[in-house]
Amino acid sequence: SAVISQKPSRDICQRGTSLTIQCQVDSQVTMMFWYRQQPGQSLTLIATANQGSEATYESGFVIDKFPISRPNLTFSTLTVSNMSPEDSSIYLCSVVLSAGTANSNQPQHFGDGTRLSIL
Amino acid sequence: EDKVVQSPLSLVVHEGDTVTLNCSYEVTNFRSLLWYKQEKKAPTFLFMLTSSGIEKKSGRLSSILDKKELFSILNITATQTGDSAIYLCAVNAGGTSYGKLTFGQGTILTVHP
């Protein structure tokens, strides 16, 4: 298994500001994803972080609000821009550790999460 | 739209009880079903199921998938207070083998001493 570290663990921010969350894995991984978990809700996929190219966003999420970088196979960042109280959530990165065979299934493993509160 | 529904939404038991958590799904391109345990923030992977009728087991936890009836169950026997958590069911219905996960609402399990 891999160690998936997120920074910061938690933060309290003022509305209108932006925060960048980092996800670092101790080994090269095939896929990295970013999820949001709003209070009392389940996890919702924001985007797939693609190494060396633009992220693939899910419906309802846009690059201007949630810019994502993935410069290499072990690191990604998610920025929450121009924050409002509705952005108060837990933000989680997840990874697939290896591609396996072309038709195999691999589970996603999650980082510790970042609890974000906006005042 | 892909949908995953878990039941019950919450459950309170005493140590030693056996619990069964349910997960039903409606997706267009099923690849696998996964169970996670979430304590505090990070979901921890428990099981991944791809074939019907084959039980996955780890200690006191076990899970099985029925692809005909589109559901899965997670069983926990001899529950302990450390089993208290949110249990999440997710379905991989993406276009690739490790694509998008669609999550259910979760079951909040509370185990009293």
PDB file of C-alpha atoms in Angstrom:
ATOM      1  CA  SER A   1       0.000   0.000   0.000  1.00  0.00           C
ATOM      2  CA  ALA A   2       1.022   3.647  -0.311  1.00  0.00           C
ATOM      3  CA  VAL A   3       1.098   6.568   2.083  1.00  0.00           C
ATOM      4  CA  ILE A   4      -1.133   9.384   0.834  1.00  0.00           C
ATOM      5  CA  SER A   5      -0.569  12.688   2.623  1.00  0.00           C
ATOM      6  CA  GLN A   6      -2.698  15.791   2.368  1.00  0.00           C
ATOM      7  CA  LYS A   7      -1.828  19.289   3.513  1.00  0.00           C
ATOM      8  CA  PRO A   8      -3.254  21.156   5.254  1.00  0.00           C
ATOM      9  CA  SER A   9      -5.240  18.838   7.472  1.00  0.00           C
ATOM     10  CA  ARG A  10      -7.706  21.600   8.207  1.00  0.00           C
ATOM     11  CA  ASP A  11      -8.071  25.316   7.730  1.00  0.00           C
ATOM     12  CA  ILE A  12     -10.430  28.155   8.456  1.00  0.00           C
ATOM     13  CA  CYS A  13     -10.549  30.761   5.721  1.00  0.00           C
ATOM     14  CA  GLN A  14     -12.211  34.063   4.988  1.00  0.00           C
ATOM     15  CA  ARG A  15     -14.735  34.266   2.180  1.00  0.00           C
ATOM     16  CA  GLY A  16     -13.310  35.521  -1.093  1.00  0.00           C
ATOM     17  CA  THR A  17      -9.884  34.008  -0.497  1.00  0.00           C
ATOM     18  CA  SER A  18      -8.337  30.941  -2.128  1.00  0.00           C
ATOM     19  CA  LEU A  19      -6.645  27.885  -0.636  1.00  0.00           C
ATOM     20  CA  THR A  20      -4.429  25.274  -2.255  1.00  0.00           C
ATOM     21  CA  ILE A  21      -4.543  21.705  -0.949  1.00  0.00           C
ATOM     22  CA  GLN A  22      -1.650  19.372  -1.623  1.00  0.00           C
ATOM     23  CA  CYS A  23      -1.719  15.602  -2.103  1.00  0.00           C
ATOM     24  CA  GLN A  24       1.573  13.715  -1.965  1.00  0.00           C
ATOM     25  CA  VAL A  25       1.972   9.974  -2.503  1.00  0.00           C
ATOM     26  CA  ASP A  26       5.094   8.048  -1.551  1.00  0.00           C
ATOM     27  CA  SER A  27       5.059   6.041  -4.785  1.00  0.00           C
ATOM     28  CA  GLN A  28       4.127   6.661  -8.402  1.00  0.00           C
ATOM     29  CA  VAL A  29       0.438   6.171  -9.048  1.00  0.00           C
ATOM     30  CA  THR A  30      -1.605   5.771 -12.182  1.00  0.00           C
ATOM     31  CA  MET A  31      -4.615   7.891 -11.372  1.00  0.00           C
ATOM     32  CA  MET A  32      -5.358  10.697  -8.912  1.00  0.00           C
ATOM     33  CA  PHE A  33      -8.796  12.089  -8.127  1.00  0.00           C
ATOM     34  CA  TRP A  34     -10.228  14.915  -6.035  1.00  0.00           C
ATOM     35  CA  TYR A  35     -13.500  14.535  -4.113  1.00  0.00           C
ATOM     36  CA  ARG A  36     -15.626  16.815  -1.989  1.00  0.00           C
ATOM     37  CA  GLN A  37     -17.719  15.769   1.004  1.00  0.00           C
ATOM     38  CA  GLN A  38     -20.097  18.459   2.152  1.00  0.00           C
ATOM     39  CA  PRO A  39     -21.409  18.308   5.740  1.00  0.00           C
ATOM     40  CA  GLY A  40     -23.703  15.307   6.213  1.00  0.00           C
ATOM     41  CA  GLN A  41     -23.272  14.261   2.596  1.00  0.00           C
ATOM     42  CA  SER A  42     -21.401  11.535   0.803  1.00  0.00           C
ATOM     43  CA  LEU A  43     -18.420  11.950  -1.482  1.00  0.00           C
ATOM     44  CA  THR A  44     -18.743  13.645  -4.863  1.00  0.00           C
ATOM     45  CA  LEU A  45     -16.032  13.500  -7.514  1.00  0.00           C
ATOM     46  CA  ILE A  46     -14.738  16.928  -8.516  1.00  0.00           C
ATOM     47  CA  ALA A  47     -12.227  15.921 -11.164  1.00  0.00           C
ATOM     48  CA  THR A  48      -9.606  13.476 -12.350  1.00  0.00           C
ATOM     49  CA  ALA A  49      -6.107  14.946 -12.092  1.00  0.00           C
ATOM     50  CA  ASN A  50      -4.234  14.086 -15.292  1.00  0.00           C
ATOM     51  CA  GLN A  51      -0.459  14.064 -15.233  1.00  0.00           C
ATOM     52  CA  GLY A  52       0.949  16.699 -17.538  1.00  0.00           C
ATOM     53  CA  SER A  53      -2.398  17.864 -18.910  1.00  0.00           C
ATOM     54  CA  GLU A  54      -5.600  19.600 -17.862  1.00  0.00           C
ATOM     55  CA  ALA A  55      -7.817  17.885 -15.329  1.00  0.00           C
ATOM     56  CA  THR A  56     -11.094  16.262 -16.352  1.00  0.00           C
ATOM     57  CA  TYR A  57     -13.958  17.883 -14.450  1.00  0.00           C
ATOM     58  CA  GLU A  58     -17.303  16.371 -13.504  1.00  0.00           C
ATOM     59  CA  SER A  59     -20.583  18.063 -14.215  1.00  0.00           C
ATOM     60  CA  GLY A  60     -21.081  21.016 -11.900  1.00  0.00           C
ATOM     61  CA  PHE A  61     -17.383  21.668 -11.318  1.00  0.00           C
ATOM     62  CA  VAL A  62     -15.274  24.096 -13.363  1.00  0.00           C
ATOM     63  CA  ILE A  63     -11.590  24.828 -13.694  1.00  0.00           C
ATOM     64  CA  ASP A  64     -11.906  28.483 -12.702  1.00  0.00           C
ATOM     65  CA  LYS A  65     -13.335  27.494  -9.322  1.00  0.00           C
ATOM     66  CA  PHE A  66     -11.236  24.362  -8.706  1.00  0.00           C
ATOM     67  CA  PRO A  67      -7.952  24.595 -10.619  1.00  0.00           C
ATOM     68  CA  ILE A  68      -5.940  21.371 -10.364  1.00  0.00           C
ATOM     69  CA  SER A  69      -2.327  20.643 -11.100  1.00  0.00           C
ATOM     70  CA  ARG A  70      -0.533  17.333 -11.425  1.00  0.00           C
ATOM     71  CA  PRO A  71       3.077  17.933 -12.411  1.00  0.00           C
ATOM     72  CA  ASN A  72       4.229  14.332 -11.846  1.00  0.00           C
ATOM     73  CA  LEU A  73       3.072  10.855 -10.850  1.00  0.00           C
ATOM     74  CA  THR A  74       3.273  11.454  -7.089  1.00  0.00           C
ATOM     75  CA  PHE A  75       1.839  14.925  -6.491  1.00  0.00           C
ATOM     76  CA  SER A  76      -1.283  16.965  -7.158  1.00  0.00           C
ATOM     77  CA  THR A  77      -2.853  20.173  -5.902  1.00  0.00           C
ATOM     78  CA  LEU A  78      -6.429  21.374  -5.743  1.00  0.00           C
ATOM     79  CA  THR A  79      -7.174  25.067  -5.312  1.00  0.00           C
ATOM     80  CA  VAL A  80     -10.533  26.218  -4.002  1.00  0.00           C
ATOM     81  CA  SER A  81     -10.903  29.729  -5.404  1.00  0.00           C
ATOM     82  CA  ASN A  82     -12.915  32.720  -4.255  1.00  0.00           C
ATOM     83  CA  MET A  83     -14.332  30.717  -1.369  1.00  0.00           C
ATOM     84  CA  SER A  84     -17.828  31.097   0.039  1.00  0.00           C
ATOM     85  CA  PRO A  85     -19.438  29.357   3.027  1.00  0.00           C
ATOM     86  CA  GLU A  86     -20.934  26.796   0.627  1.00  0.00           C
ATOM     87  CA  ASP A  87     -17.387  25.551  -0.029  1.00  0.00           C
ATOM     88  CA  SER A  88     -17.069  24.377   3.577  1.00  0.00           C
ATOM     89  CA  SER A  89     -16.385  20.671   3.108  1.00  0.00           C
ATOM     90  CA  ILE A  90     -13.887  17.892   3.488  1.00  0.00           C
ATOM     91  CA  TYR A  91     -11.711  17.679   0.382  1.00  0.00           C
ATOM     92  CA  LEU A  92     -10.137  14.310  -0.340  1.00  0.00           C
ATOM     93  CA  CYS A  93      -7.647  13.071  -2.858  1.00  0.00           C
ATOM     94  CA  SER A  94      -7.649   9.458  -3.916  1.00  0.00           C
ATOM     95  CA  VAL A  95      -5.272   7.364  -5.973  1.00  0.00           C
ATOM     96  CA  VAL A  96      -5.161   4.146  -7.917  1.00  0.00           C
ATOM     97  CA  LEU A  97      -1.874   2.522  -7.039  1.00  0.00           C
ATOM     98  CA  SER A  98      -1.205   0.599 -10.217  1.00  0.00           C
ATOM     99  CA  ALA A  99      -2.763   0.044 -13.592  1.00  0.00           C
ATOM    100  CA  GLY A 100      -2.768  -3.715 -13.328  1.00  0.00           C
ATOM    101  CA  THR A 101      -3.746  -5.385 -16.558  1.00  0.00           C
ATOM    102  CA  ALA A 102      -5.697  -3.521 -19.181  1.00  0.00           C
ATOM    103  CA  ASN A 103      -9.027  -4.932 -18.034  1.00  0.00           C
ATOM    104  CA  SER A 104      -8.433  -5.244 -14.297  1.00  0.00           C
ATOM    105  CA  ASN A 105     -10.175  -3.257 -11.612  1.00  0.00           C
ATOM    106  CA  GLN A 106      -8.171  -1.453  -8.983  1.00  0.00           C
ATOM    107  CA  PRO A 107      -9.596   0.170  -5.844  1.00  0.00           C
ATOM    108  CA  GLN A 108      -9.117   3.830  -5.029  1.00  0.00           C
ATOM    109  CA  HIS A 109      -7.316   4.681  -1.808  1.00  0.00           C
ATOM    110  CA  PHE A 110      -7.916   7.967  -0.027  1.00  0.00           C
ATOM    111  CA  GLY A 111      -5.748  10.520   1.671  1.00  0.00           C
ATOM    112  CA  ASP A 112      -6.474  11.831   5.164  1.00  0.00           C
ATOM    113  CA  GLY A 113      -8.595  14.685   3.845  1.00  0.00           C
ATOM    114  CA  THR A 114      -8.621  18.441   4.376  1.00  0.00           C
ATOM    115  CA  ARG A 115     -11.430  19.906   6.475  1.00  0.00           C
ATOM    116  CA  LEU A 116     -12.120  23.406   5.177  1.00  0.00           C
ATOM    117  CA  SER A 117     -14.346  25.938   6.914  1.00  0.00           C
ATOM    118  CA  ILE A 118     -15.157  29.308   5.378  1.00  0.00           C
ATOM    119  CA  LEU A 119     -16.352  32.158   7.544  1.00  0.00           C
TER     120      LEU A 119
ATOM    121  CA  GLU B   1     -27.872   9.093 -13.981  1.00  0.00           C
ATOM    122  CA  ASP B   2     -25.940   6.556 -11.901  1.00  0.00           C
ATOM    123  CA  LYS B   3     -27.420   5.971  -8.457  1.00  0.00           C
ATOM    124  CA  VAL B   4     -26.233   4.170  -5.317  1.00  0.00           C
ATOM    125  CA  VAL B   5     -28.581   3.817  -2.330  1.00  0.00           C
ATOM    126  CA  GLN B   6     -27.591   2.527   1.084  1.00  0.00           C
ATOM    127  CA  SER B   7     -29.789   1.341   3.923  1.00  0.00           C
ATOM    128  CA  PRO B   8     -30.275   1.814   6.740  1.00  0.00           C
ATOM    129  CA  LEU B   9     -28.939   5.367   6.976  1.00  0.00           C
ATOM    130  CA  SER B  10     -28.099   4.818  10.624  1.00  0.00           C
ATOM    131  CA  LEU B  11     -27.919   1.881  12.965  1.00  0.00           C
ATOM    132  CA  VAL B  12     -27.327   1.600  16.709  1.00  0.00           C
ATOM    133  CA  VAL B  13     -26.327  -1.754  18.187  1.00  0.00           C
ATOM    134  CA  HIS B  14     -24.560  -3.204  21.208  1.00  0.00           C
ATOM    135  CA  GLU B  15     -21.229  -4.929  21.236  1.00  0.00           C
ATOM    136  CA  GLY B  16     -21.493  -8.516  20.088  1.00  0.00           C
ATOM    137  CA  ASP B  17     -24.413  -7.911  17.748  1.00  0.00           C
ATOM    138  CA  THR B  18     -24.272  -8.819  14.067  1.00  0.00           C
ATOM    139  CA  VAL B  19     -25.198  -6.155  11.525  1.00  0.00           C
ATOM    140  CA  THR B  20     -26.025  -6.217   7.834  1.00  0.00           C
ATOM    141  CA  LEU B  21     -25.607  -3.116   5.723  1.00  0.00           C
ATOM    142  CA  ASN B  22     -27.264  -2.864   2.326  1.00  0.00           C
ATOM    143  CA  CYS B  23     -26.274  -1.206  -0.921  1.00  0.00           C
ATOM    144  CA  SER B  24     -28.327  -1.158  -4.122  1.00  0.00           C
ATOM    145  CA  TYR B  25     -27.299   0.455  -7.359  1.00  0.00           C
ATOM    146  CA  GLU B  26     -28.486   1.514 -10.793  1.00  0.00           C
ATOM    147  CA  VAL B  27     -25.618   2.273 -13.149  1.00  0.00           C
ATOM    148  CA  THR B  28     -25.121   2.054 -16.869  1.00  0.00           C
ATOM    149  CA  ASN B  29     -21.650   0.540 -17.036  1.00  0.00           C
ATOM    150  CA  PHE B  30     -20.936  -1.486 -13.885  1.00  0.00           C
ATOM    151  CA  ARG B  31     -17.327  -2.477 -13.305  1.00  0.00           C
ATOM    152  CA  SER B  32     -17.042  -3.012  -9.544  1.00  0.00           C
ATOM    153  CA  LEU B  33     -18.578  -2.241  -6.167  1.00  0.00           C
ATOM    154  CA  LEU B  34     -16.456  -1.068  -3.267  1.00  0.00           C
ATOM    155  CA  TRP B  35     -16.996  -0.751   0.466  1.00  0.00           C
ATOM    156  CA  TYR B  36     -15.171   1.818   2.607  1.00  0.00           C
ATOM    157  CA  LYS B  37     -15.108   2.598   6.329  1.00  0.00           C
ATOM    158  CA  GLN B  38     -14.911   6.274   7.213  1.00  0.00           C
ATOM    159  CA  GLU B  39     -13.797   7.385  10.643  1.00  0.00           C
ATOM    160  CA  LYS B  40     -13.055  11.102  11.041  1.00  0.00           C
ATOM    161  CA  LYS B  41     -12.105  12.111   7.469  1.00  0.00           C
ATOM    162  CA  ALA B  42     -10.377   9.427   5.424  1.00  0.00           C
ATOM    163  CA  PRO B  43     -12.344   6.506   3.922  1.00  0.00           C
ATOM    164  CA  THR B  44     -10.454   3.250   4.379  1.00  0.00           C
ATOM    165  CA  PHE B  45     -10.819   0.600   1.695  1.00  0.00           C
ATOM    166  CA  LEU B  46     -12.509  -2.623   2.836  1.00  0.00           C
ATOM    167  CA  PHE B  47     -13.581  -4.685  -0.169  1.00  0.00           C
ATOM    168  CA  MET B  48     -13.926  -4.589  -3.915  1.00  0.00           C
ATOM    169  CA  LEU B  49     -16.459  -6.892  -5.547  1.00  0.00           C
ATOM    170  CA  THR B  50     -16.725  -7.648  -9.221  1.00  0.00           C
ATOM    171  CA  SER B  51     -18.370 -11.068  -9.454  1.00  0.00           C
ATOM    172  CA  SER B  52     -21.724 -12.259  -8.179  1.00  0.00           C
ATOM    173  CA  GLY B  53     -21.963 -14.755  -5.374  1.00  0.00           C
ATOM    174  CA  ILE B  54     -18.321 -14.730  -4.315  1.00  0.00           C
ATOM    175  CA  GLU B  55     -17.959 -13.708  -0.689  1.00  0.00           C
ATOM    176  CA  LYS B  56     -15.060 -11.501   0.318  1.00  0.00           C
ATOM    177  CA  LYS B  57     -14.026 -11.879   3.943  1.00  0.00           C
ATOM    178  CA  SER B  58     -11.661 -10.086   6.274  1.00  0.00           C
ATOM    179  CA  GLY B  59     -11.847 -11.002   9.923  1.00  0.00           C
ATOM    180  CA  ARG B  60     -15.324 -10.227  11.206  1.00  0.00           C
ATOM    181  CA  LEU B  61     -16.307  -8.398   8.023  1.00  0.00           C
ATOM    182  CA  SER B  62     -17.655 -10.025   4.893  1.00  0.00           C
ATOM    183  CA  SER B  63     -19.374  -8.837   1.747  1.00  0.00           C
ATOM    184  CA  ILE B  64     -21.127 -10.306  -1.252  1.00  0.00           C
ATOM    185  CA  LEU B  65     -22.467  -8.970  -4.533  1.00  0.00           C
ATOM    186  CA  ASP B  66     -25.596  -9.889  -6.483  1.00  0.00           C
ATOM    187  CA  LYS B  67     -25.277  -8.480 -10.002  1.00  0.00           C
ATOM    188  CA  LYS B  68     -28.665  -9.817 -11.060  1.00  0.00           C
ATOM    189  CA  GLU B  69     -30.560  -8.037  -8.292  1.00  0.00           C
ATOM    190  CA  LEU B  70     -28.075  -5.110  -8.282  1.00  0.00           C
ATOM    191  CA  PHE B  71     -27.165  -5.050  -4.625  1.00  0.00           C
ATOM    192  CA  SER B  72     -24.476  -5.867  -2.143  1.00  0.00           C
ATOM    193  CA  ILE B  73     -24.415  -6.486   1.596  1.00  0.00           C
ATOM    194  CA  LEU B  74     -21.711  -5.890   4.161  1.00  0.00           C
ATOM    195  CA  ASN B  75     -21.888  -8.071   7.267  1.00  0.00           C
ATOM    196  CA  ILE B  76     -20.120  -7.371  10.520  1.00  0.00           C
ATOM    197  CA  THR B  77     -20.249 -10.101  13.158  1.00  0.00           C
ATOM    198  CA  ALA B  78     -19.497  -9.738  16.876  1.00  0.00           C
ATOM    199  CA  THR B  79     -19.415  -5.949  16.581  1.00  0.00           C
ATOM    200  CA  GLN B  80     -17.013  -3.905  18.686  1.00  0.00           C
ATOM    201  CA  THR B  81     -17.037  -0.227  19.633  1.00  0.00           C
ATOM    202  CA  GLY B  82     -14.178   0.263  17.166  1.00  0.00           C
ATOM    203  CA  ASP B  83     -16.566  -0.658  14.355  1.00  0.00           C
ATOM    204  CA  SER B  84     -18.442   2.617  14.935  1.00  0.00           C
ATOM    205  CA  ALA B  85     -18.025   4.577  11.716  1.00  0.00           C
ATOM    206  CA  ILE B  86     -19.710   5.571   8.492  1.00  0.00           C
ATOM    207  CA  TYR B  87     -19.738   2.728   5.979  1.00  0.00           C
ATOM    208  CA  LEU B  88     -19.719   3.875   2.375  1.00  0.00           C
ATOM    209  CA  CYS B  89     -20.675   1.885  -0.683  1.00  0.00           C
ATOM    210  CA  ALA B  90     -19.389   3.044  -4.067  1.00  0.00           C
ATOM    211  CA  VAL B  91     -19.773   1.779  -7.605  1.00  0.00           C
ATOM    212  CA  ASN B  92     -17.176   2.112 -10.330  1.00  0.00           C
ATOM    213  CA  ALA B  93     -19.231   2.774 -13.416  1.00  0.00           C
ATOM    214  CA  GLY B  94     -16.653   4.690 -15.409  1.00  0.00           C
ATOM    215  CA  GLY B  95     -15.409   4.065 -18.897  1.00  0.00           C
ATOM    216  CA  THR B  96     -12.060   2.743 -17.682  1.00  0.00           C
ATOM    217  CA  SER B  97     -11.233   0.061 -15.174  1.00  0.00           C
ATOM    218  CA  TYR B  98     -10.422   2.654 -12.507  1.00  0.00           C
ATOM    219  CA  GLY B  99     -12.892   5.352 -13.391  1.00  0.00           C
ATOM    220  CA  LYS B 100     -15.345   7.468 -11.547  1.00  0.00           C
ATOM    221  CA  LEU B 101     -16.775   6.247  -8.234  1.00  0.00           C
ATOM    222  CA  THR B 102     -20.397   7.023  -7.424  1.00  0.00           C
ATOM    223  CA  PHE B 103     -21.002   6.891  -3.666  1.00  0.00           C
ATOM    224  CA  GLY B 104     -24.088   6.106  -1.637  1.00  0.00           C
ATOM    225  CA  GLN B 105     -25.159   8.267   1.296  1.00  0.00           C
ATOM    226  CA  GLY B 106     -23.441   6.025   3.795  1.00  0.00           C
ATOM    227  CA  THR B 107     -24.660   4.084   6.842  1.00  0.00           C
ATOM    228  CA  ILE B 108     -23.745   5.525  10.235  1.00  0.00           C
ATOM    229  CA  LEU B 109     -23.045   2.604  12.566  1.00  0.00           C
ATOM    230  CA  THR B 110     -22.851   3.192  16.300  1.00  0.00           C
ATOM    231  CA  VAL B 111     -21.792   0.318  18.536  1.00  0.00           C
ATOM    232  CA  HIS B 112     -22.423   0.794  22.253  1.00  0.00           C
ATOM    233  CA  PRO B 113     -20.437  -1.113  24.892  1.00  0.00           C
TER     234      PRO B 113
END
